[in-house]
Tab-separated table of N, CA and C in Angstrom:
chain	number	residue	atom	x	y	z
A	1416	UNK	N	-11.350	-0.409	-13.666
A	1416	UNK	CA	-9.969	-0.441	-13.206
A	1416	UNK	C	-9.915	-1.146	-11.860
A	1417	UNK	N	-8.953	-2.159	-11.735
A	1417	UNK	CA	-8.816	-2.675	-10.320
A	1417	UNK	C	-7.895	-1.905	-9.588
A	1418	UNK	N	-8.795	-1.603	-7.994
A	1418	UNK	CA	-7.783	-1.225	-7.613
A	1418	UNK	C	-6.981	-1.598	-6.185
A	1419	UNK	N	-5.834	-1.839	-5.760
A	1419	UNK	CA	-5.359	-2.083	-5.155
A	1419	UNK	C	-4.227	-1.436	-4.454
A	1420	UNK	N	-4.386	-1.935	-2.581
A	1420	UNK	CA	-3.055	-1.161	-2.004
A	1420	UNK	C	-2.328	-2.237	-1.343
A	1421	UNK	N	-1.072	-1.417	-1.515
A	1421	UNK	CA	-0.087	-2.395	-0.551
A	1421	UNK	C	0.472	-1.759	0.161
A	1422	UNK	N	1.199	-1.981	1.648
A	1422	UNK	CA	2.057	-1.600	2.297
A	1422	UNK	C	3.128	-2.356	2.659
A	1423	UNK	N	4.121	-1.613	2.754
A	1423	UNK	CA	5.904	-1.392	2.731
A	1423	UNK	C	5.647	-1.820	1.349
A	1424	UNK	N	5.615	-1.000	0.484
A	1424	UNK	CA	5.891	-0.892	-1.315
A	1424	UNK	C	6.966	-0.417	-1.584
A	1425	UNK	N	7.820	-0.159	-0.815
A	1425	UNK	CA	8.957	0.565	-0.795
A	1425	UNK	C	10.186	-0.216	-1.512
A	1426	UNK	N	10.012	-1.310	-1.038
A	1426	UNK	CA	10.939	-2.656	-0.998
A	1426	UNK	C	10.487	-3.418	-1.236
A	1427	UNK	N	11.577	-4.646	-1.485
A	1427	UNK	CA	11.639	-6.380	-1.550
A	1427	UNK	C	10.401	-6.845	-2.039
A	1428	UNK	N	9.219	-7.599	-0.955
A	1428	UNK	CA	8.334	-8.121	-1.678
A	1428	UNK	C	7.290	-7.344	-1.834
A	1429	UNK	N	7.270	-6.247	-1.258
A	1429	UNK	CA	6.037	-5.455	-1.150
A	1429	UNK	C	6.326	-4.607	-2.823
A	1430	UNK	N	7.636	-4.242	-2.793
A	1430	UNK	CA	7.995	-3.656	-4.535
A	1430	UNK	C	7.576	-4.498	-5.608
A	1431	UNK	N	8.378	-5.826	-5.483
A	1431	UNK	CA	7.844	-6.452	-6.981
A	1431	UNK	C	6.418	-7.073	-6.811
A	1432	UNK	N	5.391	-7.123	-5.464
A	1432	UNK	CA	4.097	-6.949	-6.221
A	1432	UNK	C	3.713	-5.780	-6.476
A	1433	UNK	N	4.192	-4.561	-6.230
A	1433	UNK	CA	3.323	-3.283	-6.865
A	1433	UNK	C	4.088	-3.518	-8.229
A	1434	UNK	N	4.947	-3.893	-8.351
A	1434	UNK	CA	5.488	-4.282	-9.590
A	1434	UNK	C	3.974	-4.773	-11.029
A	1435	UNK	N	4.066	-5.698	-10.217
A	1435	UNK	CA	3.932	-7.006	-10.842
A	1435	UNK	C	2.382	-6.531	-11.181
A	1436	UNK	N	1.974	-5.752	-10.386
A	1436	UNK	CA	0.024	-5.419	-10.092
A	1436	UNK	C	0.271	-4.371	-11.293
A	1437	UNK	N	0.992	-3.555	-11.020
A	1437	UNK	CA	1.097	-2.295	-12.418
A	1437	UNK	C	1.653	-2.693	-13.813
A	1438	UNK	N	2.323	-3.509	-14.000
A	1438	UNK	CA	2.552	-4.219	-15.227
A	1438	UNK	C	1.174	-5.292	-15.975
A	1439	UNK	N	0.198	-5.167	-15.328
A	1439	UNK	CA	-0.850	-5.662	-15.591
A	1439	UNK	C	-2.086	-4.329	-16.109
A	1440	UNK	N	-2.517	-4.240	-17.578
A	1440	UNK	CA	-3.512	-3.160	-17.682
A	1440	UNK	C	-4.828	-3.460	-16.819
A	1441	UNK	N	-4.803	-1.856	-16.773
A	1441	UNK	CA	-6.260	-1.308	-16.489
A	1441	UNK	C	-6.080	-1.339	-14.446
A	1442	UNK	N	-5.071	-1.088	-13.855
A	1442	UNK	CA	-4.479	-1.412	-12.292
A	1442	UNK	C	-3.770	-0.282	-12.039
A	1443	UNK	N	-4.834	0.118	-10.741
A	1443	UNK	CA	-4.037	1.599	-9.799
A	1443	UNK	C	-3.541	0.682	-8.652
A	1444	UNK	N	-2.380	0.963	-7.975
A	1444	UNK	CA	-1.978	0.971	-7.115
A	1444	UNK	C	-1.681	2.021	-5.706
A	1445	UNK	N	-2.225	1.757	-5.232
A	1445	UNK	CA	-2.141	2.572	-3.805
A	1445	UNK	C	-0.612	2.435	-3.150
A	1446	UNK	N	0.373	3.022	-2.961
A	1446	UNK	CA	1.467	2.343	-2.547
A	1446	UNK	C	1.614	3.096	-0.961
A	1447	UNK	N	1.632	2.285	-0.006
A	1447	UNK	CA	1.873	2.911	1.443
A	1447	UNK	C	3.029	2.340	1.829
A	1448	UNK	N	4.039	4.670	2.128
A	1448	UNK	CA	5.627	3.804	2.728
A	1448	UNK	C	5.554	5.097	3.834
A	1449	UNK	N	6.535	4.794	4.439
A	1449	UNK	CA	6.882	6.219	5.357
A	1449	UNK	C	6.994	6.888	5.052
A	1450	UNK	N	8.346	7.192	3.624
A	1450	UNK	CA	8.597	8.163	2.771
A	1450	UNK	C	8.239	8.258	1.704
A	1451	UNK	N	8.278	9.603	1.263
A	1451	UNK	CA	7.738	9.784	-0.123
A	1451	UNK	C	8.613	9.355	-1.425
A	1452	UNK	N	9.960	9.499	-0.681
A	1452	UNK	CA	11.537	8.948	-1.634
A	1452	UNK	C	11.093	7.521	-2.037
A	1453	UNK	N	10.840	6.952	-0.782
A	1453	UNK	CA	10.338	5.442	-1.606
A	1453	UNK	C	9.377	5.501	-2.817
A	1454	UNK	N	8.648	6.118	-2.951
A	1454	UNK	CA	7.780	6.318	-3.884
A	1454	UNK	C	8.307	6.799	-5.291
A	1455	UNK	N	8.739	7.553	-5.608
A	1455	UNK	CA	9.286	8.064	-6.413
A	1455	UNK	C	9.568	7.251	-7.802
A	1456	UNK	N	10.506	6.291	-7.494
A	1456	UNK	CA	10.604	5.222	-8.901
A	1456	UNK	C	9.221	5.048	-9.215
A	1457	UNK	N	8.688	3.973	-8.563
A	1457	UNK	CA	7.427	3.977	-9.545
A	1457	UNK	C	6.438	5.165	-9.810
A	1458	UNK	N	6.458	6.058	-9.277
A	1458	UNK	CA	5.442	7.105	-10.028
A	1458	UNK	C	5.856	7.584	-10.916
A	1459	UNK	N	7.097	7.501	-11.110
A	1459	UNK	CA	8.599	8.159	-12.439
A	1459	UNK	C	7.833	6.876	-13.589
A	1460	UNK	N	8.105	5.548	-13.157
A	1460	UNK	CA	7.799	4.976	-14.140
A	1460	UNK	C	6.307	4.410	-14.443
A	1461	UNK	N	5.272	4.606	-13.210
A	1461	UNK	CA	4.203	4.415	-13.845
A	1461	UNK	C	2.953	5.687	-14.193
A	1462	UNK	N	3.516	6.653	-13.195
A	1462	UNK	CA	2.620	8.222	-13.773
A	1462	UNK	C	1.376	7.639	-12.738
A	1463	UNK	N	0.301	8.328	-13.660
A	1463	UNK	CA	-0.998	7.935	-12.627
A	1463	UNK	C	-1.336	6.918	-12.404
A	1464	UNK	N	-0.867	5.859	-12.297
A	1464	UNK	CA	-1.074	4.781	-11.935
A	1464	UNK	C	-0.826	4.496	-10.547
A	1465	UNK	N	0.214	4.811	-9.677
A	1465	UNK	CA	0.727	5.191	-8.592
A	1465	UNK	C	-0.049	6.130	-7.953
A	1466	UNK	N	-0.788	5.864	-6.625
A	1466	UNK	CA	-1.100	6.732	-6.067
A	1466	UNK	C	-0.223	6.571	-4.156
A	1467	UNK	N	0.927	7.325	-4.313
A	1467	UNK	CA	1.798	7.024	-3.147
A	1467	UNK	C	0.894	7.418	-1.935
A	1468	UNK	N	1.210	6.902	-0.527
A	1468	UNK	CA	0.446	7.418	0.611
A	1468	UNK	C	1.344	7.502	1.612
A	1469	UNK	N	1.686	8.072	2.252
A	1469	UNK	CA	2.839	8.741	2.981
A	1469	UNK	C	2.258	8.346	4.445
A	1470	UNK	N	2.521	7.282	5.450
A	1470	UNK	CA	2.096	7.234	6.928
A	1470	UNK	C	2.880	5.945	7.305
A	1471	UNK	N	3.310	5.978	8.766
A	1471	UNK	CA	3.668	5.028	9.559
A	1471	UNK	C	2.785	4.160	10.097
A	1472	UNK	N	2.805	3.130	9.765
A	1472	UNK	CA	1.483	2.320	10.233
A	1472	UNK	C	1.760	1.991	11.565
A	1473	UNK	N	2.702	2.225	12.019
A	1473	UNK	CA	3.216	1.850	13.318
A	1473	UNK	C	2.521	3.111	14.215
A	1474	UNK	N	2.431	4.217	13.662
A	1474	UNK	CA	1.420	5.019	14.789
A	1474	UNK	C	-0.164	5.398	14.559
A	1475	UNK	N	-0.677	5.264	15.822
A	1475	UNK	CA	-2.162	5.864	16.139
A	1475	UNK	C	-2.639	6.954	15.090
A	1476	UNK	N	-3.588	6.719	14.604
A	1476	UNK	CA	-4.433	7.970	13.778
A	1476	UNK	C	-3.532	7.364	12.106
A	1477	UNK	N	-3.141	6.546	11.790
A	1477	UNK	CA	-2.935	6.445	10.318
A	1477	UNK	C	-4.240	5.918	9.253
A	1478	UNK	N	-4.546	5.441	10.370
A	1478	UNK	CA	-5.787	4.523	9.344
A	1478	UNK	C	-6.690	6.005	8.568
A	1479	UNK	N	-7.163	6.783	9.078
A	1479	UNK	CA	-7.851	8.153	8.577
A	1479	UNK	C	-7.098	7.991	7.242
A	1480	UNK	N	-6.169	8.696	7.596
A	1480	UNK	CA	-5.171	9.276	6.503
A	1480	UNK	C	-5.648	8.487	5.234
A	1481	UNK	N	-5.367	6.963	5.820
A	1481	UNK	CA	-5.425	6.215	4.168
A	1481	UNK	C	-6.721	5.997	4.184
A	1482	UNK	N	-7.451	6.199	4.898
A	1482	UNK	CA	-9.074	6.408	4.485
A	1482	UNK	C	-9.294	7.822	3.334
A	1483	UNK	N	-8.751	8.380	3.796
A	1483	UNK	CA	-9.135	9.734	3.026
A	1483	UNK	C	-8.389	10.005	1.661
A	1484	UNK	N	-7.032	9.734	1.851
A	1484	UNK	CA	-6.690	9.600	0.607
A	1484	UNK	C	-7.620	9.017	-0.538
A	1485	UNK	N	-7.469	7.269	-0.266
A	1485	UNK	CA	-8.493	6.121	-0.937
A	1485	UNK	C	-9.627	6.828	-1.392
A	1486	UNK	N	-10.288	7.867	-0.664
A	1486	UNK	CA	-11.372	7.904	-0.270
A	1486	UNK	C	-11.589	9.388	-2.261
A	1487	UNK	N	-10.505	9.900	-2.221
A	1487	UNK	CA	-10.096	10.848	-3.038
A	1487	UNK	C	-10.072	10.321	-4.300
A	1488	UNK	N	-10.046	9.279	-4.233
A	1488	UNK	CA	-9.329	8.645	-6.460
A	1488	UNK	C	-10.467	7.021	-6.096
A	1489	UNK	N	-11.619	6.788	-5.202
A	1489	UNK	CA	-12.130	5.477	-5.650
A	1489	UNK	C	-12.994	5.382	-4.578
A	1490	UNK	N	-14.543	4.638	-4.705
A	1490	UNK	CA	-14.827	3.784	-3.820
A	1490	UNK	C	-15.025	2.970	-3.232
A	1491	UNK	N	-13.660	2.278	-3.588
A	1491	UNK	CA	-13.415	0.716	-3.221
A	1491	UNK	C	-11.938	0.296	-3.714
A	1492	UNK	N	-11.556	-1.169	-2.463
A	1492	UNK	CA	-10.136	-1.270	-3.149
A	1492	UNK	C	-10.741	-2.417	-3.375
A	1493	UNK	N	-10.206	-3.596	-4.551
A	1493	UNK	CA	-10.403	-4.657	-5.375
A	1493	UNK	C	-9.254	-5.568	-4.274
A	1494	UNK	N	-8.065	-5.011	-4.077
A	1494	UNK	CA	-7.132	-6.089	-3.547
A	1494	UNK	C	-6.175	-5.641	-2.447
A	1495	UNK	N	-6.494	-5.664	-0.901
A	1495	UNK	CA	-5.400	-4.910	-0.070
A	1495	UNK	C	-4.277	-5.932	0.658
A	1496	UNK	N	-2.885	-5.793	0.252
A	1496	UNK	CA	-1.795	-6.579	0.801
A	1496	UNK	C	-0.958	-5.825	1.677
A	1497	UNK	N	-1.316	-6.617	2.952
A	1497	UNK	CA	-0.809	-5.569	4.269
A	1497	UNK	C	0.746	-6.502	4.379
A	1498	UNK	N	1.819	-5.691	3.632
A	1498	UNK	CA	3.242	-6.173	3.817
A	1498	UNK	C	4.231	-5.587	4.920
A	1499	UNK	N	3.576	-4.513	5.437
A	1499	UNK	CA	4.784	-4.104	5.969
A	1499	UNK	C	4.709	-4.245	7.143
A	1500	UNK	N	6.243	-4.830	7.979
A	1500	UNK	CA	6.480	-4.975	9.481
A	1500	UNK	C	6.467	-3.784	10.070
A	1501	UNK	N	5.910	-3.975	11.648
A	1501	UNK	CA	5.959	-3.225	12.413
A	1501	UNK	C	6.652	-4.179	13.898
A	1502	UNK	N	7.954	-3.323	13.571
A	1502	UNK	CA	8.539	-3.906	14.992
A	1502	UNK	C	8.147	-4.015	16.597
A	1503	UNK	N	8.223	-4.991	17.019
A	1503	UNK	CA	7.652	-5.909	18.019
A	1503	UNK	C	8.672	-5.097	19.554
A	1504	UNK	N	7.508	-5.017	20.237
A	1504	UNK	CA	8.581	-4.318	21.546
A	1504	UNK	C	8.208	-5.089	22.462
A	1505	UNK	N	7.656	-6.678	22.153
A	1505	UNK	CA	8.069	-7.855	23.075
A	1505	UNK	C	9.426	-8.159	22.997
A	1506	UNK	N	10.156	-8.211	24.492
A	1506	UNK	CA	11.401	-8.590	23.980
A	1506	UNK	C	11.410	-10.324	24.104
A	1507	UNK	N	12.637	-10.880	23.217
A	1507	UNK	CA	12.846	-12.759	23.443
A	1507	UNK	C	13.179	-13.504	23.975
């Protein structure tokens, strides 16, 4: 099974590739959002295939978290797509 994570899966482009990765057999997806609500559709429609991960990448100490999760269902990811923004507190 390949497996792969993405973050901000929640939405836009980060959704239709977890899309697009789970419509393909034999593919877990790791999906990392803030909320768990984001998650929800696809675990409704893909079951265990979805493994949601609940953290703000925007704060200190997240990386663990998705270490340990990952660390729970595999030992290894096949494909990681880091999508999600973290707003910039340079101002322009």
């Amino acid at each position: 099974m390949k497996e792969v994570l993405i973050t901000g899966a929640n939405r836009g482009l980060g959704y239709s590739m977890t899309k697009q990765y789970l419509n393909h057999i034999d593919t877990r997806v790791f999906v990392v959002v803030r909320k768990i609500e984001a998650a929800h559709q696809l675990k409704n429609e893909f079951k265990d295939l979805v493994i949601p991960i609940v953290v703000d990448l925007g704060h200190d100490g997240c990386i663990p978290v998705l270490q340990n999760v990952i660390k729970e269902h595999t030992d290894r990811l096949d494909v990681v797509i880091n999508n999600a923004g973290i707003p910039s507190s340079i101002p322009d």
